[in-house]
PDB file of C-alpha atoms in Angstrom:
ATOM      1  CA  UNK A   1      -0.342  -0.290  -0.044  1.00 70.00           C
ATOM      2  CA  UNK A   2       1.587   3.561  -0.944  1.00 78.00           C
ATOM      3  CA  UNK A   3       1.978   5.139   2.596  1.00 83.00           C
ATOM      4  CA  UNK A   4       1.602   8.999   0.725  1.00 87.00           C
ATOM      5  CA  UNK A   5      -1.769  10.964   0.870  1.00 92.00           C
ATOM      6  CA  UNK A   6      -2.196  14.231  -1.110  1.00 94.00           C
ATOM      7  CA  UNK A   7      -4.891  16.390   0.329  1.00 92.00           C
ATOM      8  CA  UNK A   8      -6.818  19.293  -1.582  1.00 93.00           C
ATOM      9  CA  UNK A   9      -5.371  22.445   0.889  1.00 91.00           C
ATOM     10  CA  UNK A  10      -1.371  21.794   0.989  1.00 89.00           C
ATOM     11  CA  UNK A  11       1.120  21.420  -2.499  1.00 91.00           C
ATOM     12  CA  UNK A  12       1.369  23.589  -5.458  1.00 93.00           C
ATOM     13  CA  UNK A  13      -2.349  22.182  -7.015  1.00 94.00           C
ATOM     14  CA  UNK A  14      -4.252  23.246  -3.903  1.00 94.00           C
ATOM     15  CA  UNK A  15      -4.420  27.038  -6.193  1.00 94.00           C
ATOM     16  CA  UNK A  16      -5.457  25.677  -9.642  1.00 94.00           C
ATOM     17  CA  UNK A  17      -7.935  26.873 -10.970  1.00 92.00           C
ATOM     18  CA  UNK A  18     -11.833  25.620 -11.505  1.00 87.00           C
ATOM     19  CA  UNK A  19     -14.712  26.945 -13.280  1.00 83.00           C
ATOM     20  CA  UNK A  20     -15.858  30.655 -12.142  1.00 75.00           C
ATOM     21  CA  UNK A  21     -13.152  31.133  -9.439  1.00 80.00           C
ATOM     22  CA  UNK A  22     -13.196  27.319  -7.808  1.00 87.00           C
ATOM     23  CA  UNK A  23     -10.033  25.907  -7.014  1.00 91.00           C
ATOM     24  CA  UNK A  24      -8.973  22.361  -5.875  1.00 92.00           C
ATOM     25  CA  UNK A  25      -8.617  23.298  -2.397  1.00 92.00           C
ATOM     26  CA  UNK A  26     -12.149  24.126  -2.662  1.00 89.00           C
ATOM     27  CA  UNK A  27     -14.028  21.329  -5.008  1.00 89.00           C
ATOM     28  CA  UNK A  28     -10.757  19.048  -6.258  1.00 92.00           C
ATOM     29  CA  UNK A  29     -12.224  16.135  -3.945  1.00 92.00           C
ATOM     30  CA  UNK A  30     -12.394  14.346  -7.067  1.00 94.00           C
ATOM     31  CA  UNK A  31      -8.730  15.114  -8.713  1.00 95.00           C
ATOM     32  CA  UNK A  32      -7.370  14.081  -5.290  1.00 95.00           C
ATOM     33  CA  UNK A  33      -9.652  11.037  -5.178  1.00 95.00           C
ATOM     34  CA  UNK A  34      -8.067   9.914  -8.149  1.00 95.00           C
ATOM     35  CA  UNK A  35      -4.429  10.714  -7.616  1.00 96.00           C
ATOM     36  CA  UNK A  36      -4.825   8.627  -4.212  1.00 94.00           C
ATOM     37  CA  UNK A  37      -5.799   5.784  -5.627  1.00 93.00           C
ATOM     38  CA  UNK A  38      -3.211   6.088  -8.984  1.00 93.00           C
ATOM     39  CA  UNK A  39      -0.259   5.465  -7.132  1.00 91.00           C
ATOM     40  CA  UNK A  40      -1.099   2.445  -5.749  1.00 87.00           C
ATOM     41  CA  UNK A  41       0.701   1.254  -9.140  1.00 84.00           C
ATOM     42  CA  UNK A  42       3.822   1.628 -10.584  1.00 75.00           C
ATOM     43  CA  UNK A  43       3.059   3.881 -13.489  1.00 78.00           C
ATOM     44  CA  UNK A  44       2.061   6.334 -11.439  1.00 88.00           C
ATOM     45  CA  UNK A  45       3.763   5.684  -8.119  1.00 85.00           C
ATOM     46  CA  UNK A  46       5.648   8.881  -7.572  1.00 88.00           C
ATOM     47  CA  UNK A  47       3.121  11.669  -9.326  1.00 93.00           C
ATOM     48  CA  UNK A  48       1.245  14.087  -7.868  1.00 95.00           C
ATOM     49  CA  UNK A  49      -2.351  15.950  -8.475  1.00 96.00           C
ATOM     50  CA  UNK A  50      -0.230  17.881 -11.036  1.00 96.00           C
ATOM     51  CA  UNK A  51       0.360  15.000 -12.779  1.00 96.00           C
ATOM     52  CA  UNK A  52      -3.899  14.162 -13.067  1.00 96.00           C
ATOM     53  CA  UNK A  53      -4.838  18.075 -13.010  1.00 96.00           C
ATOM     54  CA  UNK A  54      -5.300  18.487 -16.888  1.00 95.00           C
ATOM     55  CA  UNK A  55      -7.113  15.614 -17.787  1.00 95.00           C
ATOM     56  CA  UNK A  56      -9.098  15.635 -14.163  1.00 95.00           C
ATOM     57  CA  UNK A  57      -9.843  19.283 -14.837  1.00 92.00           C
ATOM     58  CA  UNK A  58     -12.152  19.277 -17.594  1.00 93.00           C
ATOM     59  CA  UNK A  59     -14.764  17.481 -15.512  1.00 93.00           C
ATOM     60  CA  UNK A  60     -15.050  19.682 -13.075  1.00 89.00           C
ATOM     61  CA  UNK A  61     -18.290  21.716 -12.615  1.00 85.00           C
ATOM     62  CA  UNK A  62     -18.583  25.412 -10.798  1.00 75.00           C
ATOM     63  CA  UNK A  63     -19.624  24.701  -7.214  1.00 69.00           C
ATOM     64  CA  UNK A  64     -20.362  20.813  -7.616  1.00 74.00           C
ATOM     65  CA  UNK A  65     -16.827  19.463  -7.982  1.00 85.00           C
ATOM     66  CA  UNK A  66     -15.980  16.660 -10.305  1.00 90.00           C
ATOM     67  CA  UNK A  67     -18.932  15.099 -12.715  1.00 91.00           C
ATOM     68  CA  UNK A  68     -19.174  11.537 -12.127  1.00 91.00           C
ATOM     69  CA  UNK A  69     -18.372  10.632 -15.407  1.00 93.00           C
ATOM     70  CA  UNK A  70     -14.823  12.441 -14.737  1.00 93.00           C
ATOM     71  CA  UNK A  71     -13.968   9.547 -12.146  1.00 93.00           C
ATOM     72  CA  UNK A  72     -15.391   6.693 -14.233  1.00 92.00           C
ATOM     73  CA  UNK A  73     -13.207   8.245 -17.548  1.00 93.00           C
ATOM     74  CA  UNK A  74     -10.245   8.429 -15.097  1.00 93.00           C
ATOM     75  CA  UNK A  75     -10.517   5.266 -13.554  1.00 91.00           C
ATOM     76  CA  UNK A  76     -10.473   3.730 -17.669  1.00 89.00           C
ATOM     77  CA  UNK A  77      -7.869   5.605 -18.345  1.00 89.00           C
ATOM     78  CA  UNK A  78      -5.904   5.576 -15.773  1.00 89.00           C
ATOM     79  CA  UNK A  79      -6.416   1.512 -14.872  1.00 86.00           C
ATOM     80  CA  UNK A  80      -7.837   0.188 -17.622  1.00 79.00           C
ATOM     81  CA  UNK A  81     -10.702  -0.861 -15.711  1.00 78.00           C
ATOM     82  CA  UNK A  82     -13.554   0.061 -13.239  1.00 86.00           C
ATOM     83  CA  UNK A  83     -17.126  -0.850 -12.439  1.00 87.00           C
ATOM     84  CA  UNK A  84     -19.755   1.472 -11.021  1.00 87.00           C
ATOM     85  CA  UNK A  85     -21.968  -0.191  -8.191  1.00 87.00           C
ATOM     86  CA  UNK A  86     -24.995   1.726  -7.373  1.00 79.00           C
ATOM     87  CA  UNK A  87     -25.221   1.618  -3.685  1.00 75.00           C
ATOM     88  CA  UNK A  88     -28.524   3.327  -2.241  1.00 64.00           C
ATOM     89  CA  UNK A  89     -29.607   0.402  -1.423  1.00 63.00           C
ATOM     90  CA  UNK A  90     -26.994  -2.103  -0.640  1.00 76.00           C
ATOM     91  CA  UNK A  91     -23.346  -2.311  -0.445  1.00 83.00           C
ATOM     92  CA  UNK A  92     -23.719  -6.249  -0.868  1.00 86.00           C
ATOM     93  CA  UNK A  93     -22.080  -5.691  -4.481  1.00 86.00           C
ATOM     94  CA  UNK A  94     -19.518  -3.384  -3.577  1.00 88.00           C
ATOM     95  CA  UNK A  95     -18.258  -5.484  -0.704  1.00 89.00           C
ATOM     96  CA  UNK A  96     -18.125  -8.597  -3.171  1.00 88.00           C
ATOM     97  CA  UNK A  97     -15.966  -6.424  -5.583  1.00 87.00           C
ATOM     98  CA  UNK A  98     -13.319  -5.586  -3.029  1.00 88.00           C
ATOM     99  CA  UNK A  99     -13.078  -9.004  -1.471  1.00 85.00           C
ATOM    100  CA  UNK A 100     -11.293 -10.253  -4.885  1.00 80.00           C
ATOM    101  CA  UNK A 101      -7.768  -8.779  -4.028  1.00 73.00           C
ATOM    102  CA  UNK A 102      -6.217  -5.885  -5.844  1.00 73.00           C
ATOM    103  CA  UNK A 103      -9.237  -3.536  -5.777  1.00 86.00           C
ATOM    104  CA  UNK A 104      -9.337  -0.235  -4.699  1.00 91.00           C
ATOM    105  CA  UNK A 105     -12.479   2.355  -4.891  1.00 92.00           C
ATOM    106  CA  UNK A 106     -13.799   5.853  -4.599  1.00 92.00           C
ATOM    107  CA  UNK A 107     -16.718   6.446  -2.352  1.00 90.00           C
ATOM    108  CA  UNK A 108     -18.930   9.359  -3.393  1.00 90.00           C
ATOM    109  CA  UNK A 109     -20.244  10.265  -0.279  1.00 86.00           C
ATOM    110  CA  UNK A 110     -23.703  12.463   0.292  1.00 82.00           C
ATOM    111  CA  UNK A 111     -23.235  14.786   2.741  1.00 77.00           C
ATOM    112  CA  UNK A 112     -23.563  13.990   6.640  1.00 78.00           C
ATOM    113  CA  UNK A 113     -22.274  12.383   9.921  1.00 83.00           C
ATOM    114  CA  UNK A 114     -21.927   8.723  10.539  1.00 84.00           C
ATOM    115  CA  UNK A 115     -24.050   7.145  13.319  1.00 82.00           C
ATOM    116  CA  UNK A 116     -20.545   7.357  15.711  1.00 83.00           C
ATOM    117  CA  UNK A 117     -19.889  10.910  15.496  1.00 86.00           C
ATOM    118  CA  UNK A 118     -17.493  10.643  12.435  1.00 86.00           C
ATOM    119  CA  UNK A 119     -17.546  14.097  10.364  1.00 86.00           C
ATOM    120  CA  UNK A 120     -16.960  13.544   6.224  1.00 84.00           C
ATOM    121  CA  UNK A 121     -18.262  16.037   4.661  1.00 83.00           C
ATOM    122  CA  UNK A 122     -20.935  18.938   4.464  1.00 78.00           C
ATOM    123  CA  UNK A 123     -21.820  18.085   0.761  1.00 80.00           C
ATOM    124  CA  UNK A 124     -20.401  15.820  -1.606  1.00 84.00           C
ATOM    125  CA  UNK A 125     -17.511  14.503  -1.351  1.00 90.00           C
ATOM    126  CA  UNK A 126     -14.845  11.683  -3.456  1.00 92.00           C
ATOM    127  CA  UNK A 127     -12.909   9.631  -0.974  1.00 93.00           C
ATOM    128  CA  UNK A 128     -10.243   7.173  -1.833  1.00 94.00           C
ATOM    129  CA  UNK A 129     -10.568   3.744  -0.481  1.00 93.00           C
ATOM    130  CA  UNK A 130      -6.983   1.598  -0.979  1.00 91.00           C
ATOM    131  CA  UNK A 131      -7.304  -1.587   1.295  1.00 89.00           C
ATOM    132  CA  UNK A 132     -10.500  -3.531   2.818  1.00 90.00           C
ATOM    133  CA  UNK A 133     -10.486  -6.431   5.018  1.00 90.00           C
ATOM    134  CA  UNK A 134     -13.808  -8.148   6.695  1.00 91.00           C
ATOM    135  CA  UNK A 135     -13.148  -9.124  10.044  1.00 90.00           C
ATOM    136  CA  UNK A 136     -15.546  -9.142  13.363  1.00 89.00           C
ATOM    137  CA  UNK A 137     -18.450  -9.217  11.175  1.00 91.00           C
ATOM    138  CA  UNK A 138     -17.343  -5.638   9.948  1.00 91.00           C
ATOM    139  CA  UNK A 139     -16.406  -4.132   6.394  1.00 92.00           C
ATOM    140  CA  UNK A 140     -12.771  -2.810   7.510  1.00 92.00           C
ATOM    141  CA  UNK A 141     -11.791   0.411   4.741  1.00 91.00           C
ATOM    142  CA  UNK A 142      -8.400   2.052   4.535  1.00 92.00           C
ATOM    143  CA  UNK A 143      -9.457   5.880   3.540  1.00 93.00           C
ATOM    144  CA  UNK A 144      -7.263   8.279   2.088  1.00 94.00           C
ATOM    145  CA  UNK A 145      -9.172  11.549   2.907  1.00 92.00           C
ATOM    146  CA  UNK A 146      -8.417  14.663   1.180  1.00 93.00           C
ATOM    147  CA  UNK A 147     -10.603  17.252   2.712  1.00 91.00           C
ATOM    148  CA  UNK A 148      -9.099  18.824   5.805  1.00 90.00           C
ATOM    149  CA  UNK A 149     -11.164  16.330   7.783  1.00 88.00           C
ATOM    150  CA  UNK A 150      -7.945  14.149   7.532  1.00 90.00           C
ATOM    151  CA  UNK A 151     -10.780  10.295   7.694  1.00 89.00           C
ATOM    152  CA  UNK A 152      -7.494   8.967   6.727  1.00 91.00           C
ATOM    153  CA  UNK A 153      -6.901   5.110   7.692  1.00 91.00           C
ATOM    154  CA  UNK A 154      -8.810   2.043   8.723  1.00 92.00           C
ATOM    155  CA  UNK A 155     -12.618   2.785   9.248  1.00 91.00           C
ATOM    156  CA  UNK A 156     -15.646   0.408   9.952  1.00 90.00           C
ATOM    157  CA  UNK A 157     -18.372   0.990   7.320  1.00 88.00           C
ATOM    158  CA  UNK A 158     -20.913  -0.269   9.831  1.00 87.00           C
ATOM    159  CA  UNK A 159     -19.612   2.658  12.726  1.00 87.00           C
ATOM    160  CA  UNK A 160     -17.364   5.269  11.072  1.00 86.00           C
ATOM    161  CA  UNK A 161     -19.603   5.320   7.773  1.00 82.00           C
ATOM    162  CA  UNK A 162     -23.072   3.964   8.509  1.00 77.00           C
ATOM    163  CA  UNK A 163     -25.656   6.133   8.804  1.00 72.00           C
ATOM    164  CA  UNK A 164     -23.841   8.092   5.836  1.00 74.00           C
ATOM    165  CA  UNK A 165     -25.038   6.218   2.454  1.00 70.00           C
ATOM    166  CA  UNK A 166     -23.032   6.668  -0.631  1.00 79.00           C
ATOM    167  CA  UNK A 167     -24.212   7.700  -2.911  1.00 84.00           C
ATOM    168  CA  UNK A 168     -21.959   5.661  -5.935  1.00 87.00           C
ATOM    169  CA  UNK A 169     -18.719   3.520  -5.631  1.00 90.00           C
ATOM    170  CA  UNK A 170     -16.596   3.021  -8.355  1.00 91.00           C
ATOM    171  CA  UNK A 171     -14.121   0.201  -7.990  1.00 91.00           C
ATOM    172  CA  UNK A 172     -11.237  -0.793 -10.182  1.00 89.00           C
ATOM    173  CA  UNK A 173      -8.893  -3.638 -10.238  1.00 84.00           C
ATOM    174  CA  UNK A 174      -5.031  -2.789 -10.199  1.00 81.00           C
ATOM    175  CA  UNK A 175      -3.259  -3.945 -12.735  1.00 73.00           C
ATOM    176  CA  UNK A 176      -1.380  -7.651 -12.586  1.00 70.00           C
ATOM    177  CA  UNK A 177       1.586  -8.057 -12.981  1.00 73.00           C
ATOM    178  CA  UNK A 178       3.292 -10.451 -15.493  1.00 81.00           C
ATOM    179  CA  UNK A 179       6.361 -12.256 -16.116  1.00 88.00           C
ATOM    180  CA  UNK A 180       7.753 -11.820 -19.887  1.00 89.00           C
ATOM    181  CA  UNK A 181      11.118 -13.616 -20.783  1.00 90.00           C
ATOM    182  CA  UNK A 182      13.161 -11.921 -23.718  1.00 92.00           C
ATOM    183  CA  UNK A 183      16.380 -13.133 -24.987  1.00 91.00           C
ATOM    184  CA  UNK A 184      16.435 -15.763 -21.873  1.00 91.00           C
ATOM    185  CA  UNK A 185      15.729 -13.284 -19.397  1.00 93.00           C
ATOM    186  CA  UNK A 186      13.297 -12.643 -17.325  1.00 94.00           C
ATOM    187  CA  UNK A 187      11.655  -9.228 -17.003  1.00 93.00           C
ATOM    188  CA  UNK A 188       8.667  -8.397 -14.926  1.00 89.00           C
ATOM    189  CA  UNK A 189       5.295  -5.428 -16.300  1.00 83.00           C
ATOM    190  CA  UNK A 190       2.595  -4.255 -14.488  1.00 74.00           C
ATOM    191  CA  UNK A 191       0.531  -2.614 -17.324  1.00 67.00           C
ATOM    192  CA  UNK A 192       3.141  -1.091 -20.041  1.00 71.00           C
ATOM    193  CA  UNK A 193       5.369  -0.842 -17.629  1.00 80.00           C
ATOM    194  CA  UNK A 194       8.963  -2.396 -16.838  1.00 87.00           C
ATOM    195  CA  UNK A 195       9.635  -2.622 -13.522  1.00 88.00           C
ATOM    196  CA  UNK A 196      13.310  -1.478 -12.179  1.00 90.00           C
ATOM    197  CA  UNK A 197      14.916  -1.887  -9.191  1.00 90.00           C
ATOM    198  CA  UNK A 198      12.606  -2.991  -7.204  1.00 88.00           C
ATOM    199  CA  UNK A 199      11.335  -6.663  -5.924  1.00 88.00           C
ATOM    200  CA  UNK A 200       8.232  -8.059  -6.956  1.00 85.00           C
ATOM    201  CA  UNK A 201       6.361 -11.463  -5.593  1.00 78.00           C
ATOM    202  CA  UNK A 202       5.509 -14.460  -7.127  1.00 76.00           C
ATOM    203  CA  UNK A 203       1.915 -16.432  -6.860  1.00 65.00           C
ATOM    204  CA  UNK A 204       4.182 -18.873  -4.549  1.00 74.00           C
ATOM    205  CA  UNK A 205       5.171 -16.216  -2.114  1.00 74.00           C
ATOM    206  CA  UNK A 206       8.679 -16.216  -3.724  1.00 86.00           C
ATOM    207  CA  UNK A 207      10.322 -12.790  -3.976  1.00 90.00           C
ATOM    208  CA  UNK A 208      12.734 -11.814  -6.558  1.00 93.00           C
ATOM    209  CA  UNK A 209      14.741  -8.900  -7.622  1.00 95.00           C
ATOM    210  CA  UNK A 210      14.456  -6.709 -10.676  1.00 95.00           C
ATOM    211  CA  UNK A 211      17.899  -4.755 -11.509  1.00 95.00           C
ATOM    212  CA  UNK A 212      18.530  -1.071 -13.489  1.00 94.00           C
ATOM    213  CA  UNK A 213      17.981  -2.766 -16.800  1.00 95.00           C
ATOM    214  CA  UNK A 214      14.589  -4.707 -15.723  1.00 94.00           C
ATOM    215  CA  UNK A 215      16.812  -8.298 -15.685  1.00 96.00           C
ATOM    216  CA  UNK A 216      15.399 -10.567 -12.946  1.00 96.00           C
ATOM    217  CA  UNK A 217      18.426 -10.941 -11.260  1.00 97.00           C
ATOM    218  CA  UNK A 218      19.801 -14.786 -10.287  1.00 96.00           C
ATOM    219  CA  UNK A 219      23.049 -16.147  -8.586  1.00 96.00           C
ATOM    220  CA  UNK A 220      23.740 -12.055  -6.769  1.00 97.00           C
ATOM    221  CA  UNK A 221      23.794 -10.079  -4.014  1.00 97.00           C
ATOM    222  CA  UNK A 222      21.396  -7.380  -3.446  1.00 96.00           C
ATOM    223  CA  UNK A 223      21.359  -4.672  -0.470  1.00 94.00           C
ATOM    224  CA  UNK A 224      18.335  -3.253   0.216  1.00 90.00           C
ATOM    225  CA  UNK A 225      17.759  -0.499   3.006  1.00 83.00           C
ATOM    226  CA  UNK A 226      21.418  -1.862   4.452  1.00 88.00           C
ATOM    227  CA  UNK A 227      20.821  -5.561   4.739  1.00 93.00           C
ATOM    228  CA  UNK A 228      22.359  -8.038   1.925  1.00 97.00           C
ATOM    229  CA  UNK A 229      20.110 -10.908   0.481  1.00 97.00           C
ATOM    230  CA  UNK A 230      21.176 -13.567  -2.127  1.00 98.00           C
ATOM    231  CA  UNK A 231      18.876 -14.855  -4.840  1.00 97.00           C
ATOM    232  CA  UNK A 232      19.841 -17.772  -6.152  1.00 96.00           C
ATOM    233  CA  UNK A 233      20.031 -20.397  -9.743  1.00 95.00           C
ATOM    234  CA  UNK A 234      16.310 -19.510 -10.582  1.00 95.00           C
ATOM    235  CA  UNK A 235      16.286 -15.877  -8.949  1.00 96.00           C
ATOM    236  CA  UNK A 236      14.463 -16.407  -6.027  1.00 95.00           C
ATOM    237  CA  UNK A 237      15.315 -15.040  -2.813  1.00 96.00           C
ATOM    238  CA  UNK A 238      16.956 -17.422  -0.600  1.00 97.00           C
ATOM    239  CA  UNK A 239      16.047 -17.964   2.798  1.00 95.00           C
ATOM    240  CA  UNK A 240      17.129 -20.348   6.057  1.00 95.00           C
ATOM    241  CA  UNK A 241      20.228 -21.480   4.106  1.00 96.00           C
ATOM    242  CA  UNK A 242      23.746 -21.531   3.816  1.00 96.00           C
ATOM    243  CA  UNK A 243      25.274 -20.866   0.310  1.00 97.00           C
ATOM    244  CA  UNK A 244      28.875 -20.556  -0.775  1.00 96.00           C
ATOM    245  CA  UNK A 245      30.355 -17.594  -2.679  1.00 95.00           C
ATOM    246  CA  UNK A 246      34.076 -16.736  -3.685  1.00 95.00           C
ATOM    247  CA  UNK A 247      34.934 -19.380  -1.182  1.00 94.00           C
ATOM    248  CA  UNK A 248      33.437 -18.718   1.844  1.00 95.00           C
ATOM    249  CA  UNK A 249      29.581 -19.421   3.006  1.00 97.00           C
ATOM    250  CA  UNK A 250      27.013 -17.018   3.855  1.00 98.00           C
ATOM    251  CA  UNK A 251      23.750 -17.827   5.761  1.00 98.00           C
ATOM    252  CA  UNK A 252      20.708 -16.501   5.009  1.00 97.00           C
ATOM    253  CA  UNK A 253      17.938 -16.294   7.580  1.00 94.00           C
ATOM    254  CA  UNK A 254      14.481 -16.799   7.046  1.00 92.00           C
ATOM    255  CA  UNK A 255      13.633 -13.389   5.990  1.00 90.00           C
ATOM    256  CA  UNK A 256      16.014 -13.523   3.288  1.00 94.00           C
ATOM    257  CA  UNK A 257      18.744 -11.178   5.646  1.00 95.00           C
ATOM    258  CA  UNK A 258      22.259 -12.241   5.317  1.00 97.00           C
ATOM    259  CA  UNK A 259      23.805 -13.205   8.803  1.00 97.00           C
ATOM    260  CA  UNK A 260      26.262 -10.425  10.179  1.00 96.00           C
ATOM    261  CA  UNK A 261      27.950 -10.350  13.323  1.00 95.00           C
ATOM    262  CA  UNK A 262      26.211 -13.348  14.823  1.00 94.00           C
ATOM    263  CA  UNK A 263      25.571 -16.843  15.762  1.00 95.00           C
ATOM    264  CA  UNK A 264      23.212 -19.461  13.898  1.00 96.00           C
ATOM    265  CA  UNK A 265      22.349 -22.842  15.486  1.00 95.00           C
ATOM    266  CA  UNK A 266      22.566 -25.802  12.582  1.00 95.00           C
ATOM    267  CA  UNK A 267      21.649 -29.298  13.934  1.00 92.00           C
ATOM    268  CA  UNK A 268      25.401 -30.350  13.778  1.00 92.00           C
ATOM    269  CA  UNK A 269      25.928 -27.216  16.310  1.00 93.00           C
ATOM    270  CA  UNK A 270      26.336 -23.418  16.384  1.00 94.00           C
ATOM    271  CA  UNK A 271      28.269 -21.435  13.517  1.00 96.00           C
ATOM    272  CA  UNK A 272      29.592 -17.649  13.841  1.00 96.00           C
ATOM    273  CA  UNK A 273      29.026 -15.326  10.853  1.00 96.00           C
ATOM    274  CA  UNK A 274      31.001 -11.935  10.954  1.00 96.00           C
ATOM    275  CA  UNK A 275      30.118  -8.417  10.302  1.00 95.00           C
ATOM    276  CA  UNK A 276      30.800  -9.629   6.421  1.00 96.00           C
ATOM    277  CA  UNK A 277      28.675 -12.420   6.697  1.00 97.00           C
ATOM    278  CA  UNK A 278      31.672 -14.753   6.503  1.00 97.00           C
ATOM    279  CA  UNK A 279      31.167 -18.265   8.186  1.00 97.00           C
ATOM    280  CA  UNK A 280      34.426 -17.995  10.406  1.00 96.00           C
ATOM    281  CA  UNK A 281      36.244 -21.927  10.488  1.00 94.00           C
ATOM    282  CA  UNK A 282      39.778 -23.546  12.031  1.00 90.00           C
ATOM    283  CA  UNK A 283      40.239 -20.176  14.325  1.00 89.00           C
ATOM    284  CA  UNK A 284      39.215 -18.832  17.710  1.00 88.00           C
ATOM    285  CA  UNK A 285      36.906 -16.721  17.629  1.00 89.00           C
ATOM    286  CA  UNK A 286      36.613 -14.348  20.701  1.00 88.00           C
ATOM    287  CA  UNK A 287      32.850 -13.286  21.938  1.00 88.00           C
ATOM    288  CA  UNK A 288      32.358 -11.035  24.854  1.00 85.00           C
ATOM    289  CA  UNK A 289      34.164 -12.197  27.622  1.00 79.00           C
ATOM    290  CA  UNK A 290      35.129 -16.418  26.144  1.00 81.00           C
ATOM    291  CA  UNK A 291      37.185 -17.987  23.835  1.00 84.00           C
ATOM    292  CA  UNK A 292      35.382 -20.260  21.010  1.00 88.00           C
ATOM    293  CA  UNK A 293      37.224 -22.656  18.743  1.00 88.00           C
ATOM    294  CA  UNK A 294      35.344 -22.979  15.202  1.00 89.00           C
ATOM    295  CA  UNK A 295      36.653 -26.245  13.232  1.00 91.00           C
ATOM    296  CA  UNK A 296      37.113 -26.820   9.476  1.00 92.00           C
ATOM    297  CA  UNK A 297      32.949 -27.244   9.295  1.00 94.00           C
ATOM    298  CA  UNK A 298      32.519 -24.049  10.797  1.00 94.00           C
ATOM    299  CA  UNK A 299      30.885 -25.611  13.906  1.00 93.00           C
ATOM    300  CA  UNK A 300      31.612 -24.413  17.248  1.00 90.00           C
ATOM    301  CA  UNK A 301      33.988 -26.799  19.292  1.00 86.00           C
ATOM    302  CA  UNK A 302      31.993 -27.975  22.367  1.00 82.00           C
ATOM    303  CA  UNK A 303      32.829 -31.199  25.235  1.00 78.00           C
ATOM    304  CA  UNK A 304      36.359 -31.607  23.374  1.00 68.00           C
ATOM    305  CA  UNK A 305      40.012 -31.482  24.573  1.00 58.00           C
ATOM    306  CA  UNK A 306      42.127 -29.708  21.514  1.00 60.00           C
ATOM    307  CA  UNK A 307      45.810 -28.755  21.448  1.00 58.00           C
ATOM    308  CA  UNK A 308      46.445 -27.515  17.836  1.00 64.00           C
ATOM    309  CA  UNK A 309      47.375 -24.009  18.982  1.00 66.00           C
ATOM    310  CA  UNK A 310      49.906 -21.268  17.988  1.00 64.00           C
ATOM    311  CA  UNK A 311      52.041 -19.670  20.580  1.00 53.00           C
ATOM    312  CA  UNK A 312      54.400 -16.798  20.117  1.00 59.00           C
ATOM    313  CA  UNK A 313      57.964 -16.528  21.296  1.00 64.00           C
ATOM    314  CA  UNK A 314      56.545 -15.088  24.581  1.00 58.00           C
ATOM    315  CA  UNK A 315      54.683 -18.466  25.254  1.00 51.00           C
ATOM    316  CA  UNK A 316      51.025 -16.407  24.866  1.00 53.00           C
ATOM    317  CA  UNK A 317      48.099 -17.849  22.280  1.00 58.00           C
ATOM    318  CA  UNK A 318      48.332 -16.674  19.535  1.00 64.00           C
ATOM    319  CA  UNK A 319      44.677 -15.996  17.912  1.00 61.00           C
ATOM    320  CA  UNK A 320      44.341 -15.342  14.304  1.00 60.00           C
TER     321      UNK A 320
END
């Protein structure tokens, strides 16, 4: 979920003109609702309302915000699909749509306040929805509210919105990504956009990384957020496994992050991985207030008697 939330009253777009002296600040909820859902997909992830303004301006109506047709046309333009739900009598069709996966919505509210006192709008107002869950018998919506009320975050329809019947709900499906093989390399597309410098997950839950040229990486390290990950022969992020690279061994933890400056317990015993992630072997290790010996396999020696040490000319034990 894209964490960014734009509102009408802040940013350079706030003063952009609408008909007869109106501005985005006063009547731009339709523009902001489209922006707040469009940034959920890769094509528009870094865009602001400035990008969508030229298209949405043509649907602006004096003192009445955005024409409903503008929302429908925008969802067709930026998402490629949408469904309009008439919800004057029932929200069931909306819940059915939102429960089908990667779906977003824009709700057009009439004026009013919900039963629990949550105030949403005085007149008609478009609110973006970018998340949905059904739990404990209630329908939860993650809203991005562009008005000064900032009713952003998770709200239950039964509490925070009940009594405030939507006039319409527009739902659209976030374009599904697809893998494409070209010249022996795999690429990932969302719509017409080739994804680069980003992680993507397949339907089995495995993670892959798309490089700067869009190619899926394999047999390679990826640094992300200061942490290192290893991608195997098939490009999958390796987890809970020991790998060998340039003569040294490294361990990828259950979350895929390379173990660093830490002990890891294996079936055969404990191994230690230094700051750079290398497994130590055939040497002594000073750790906190004790000395430990890592055998040729990297396993820590326990319950053994060992006299296989180097001593300096002064007789001191040499720690390599």
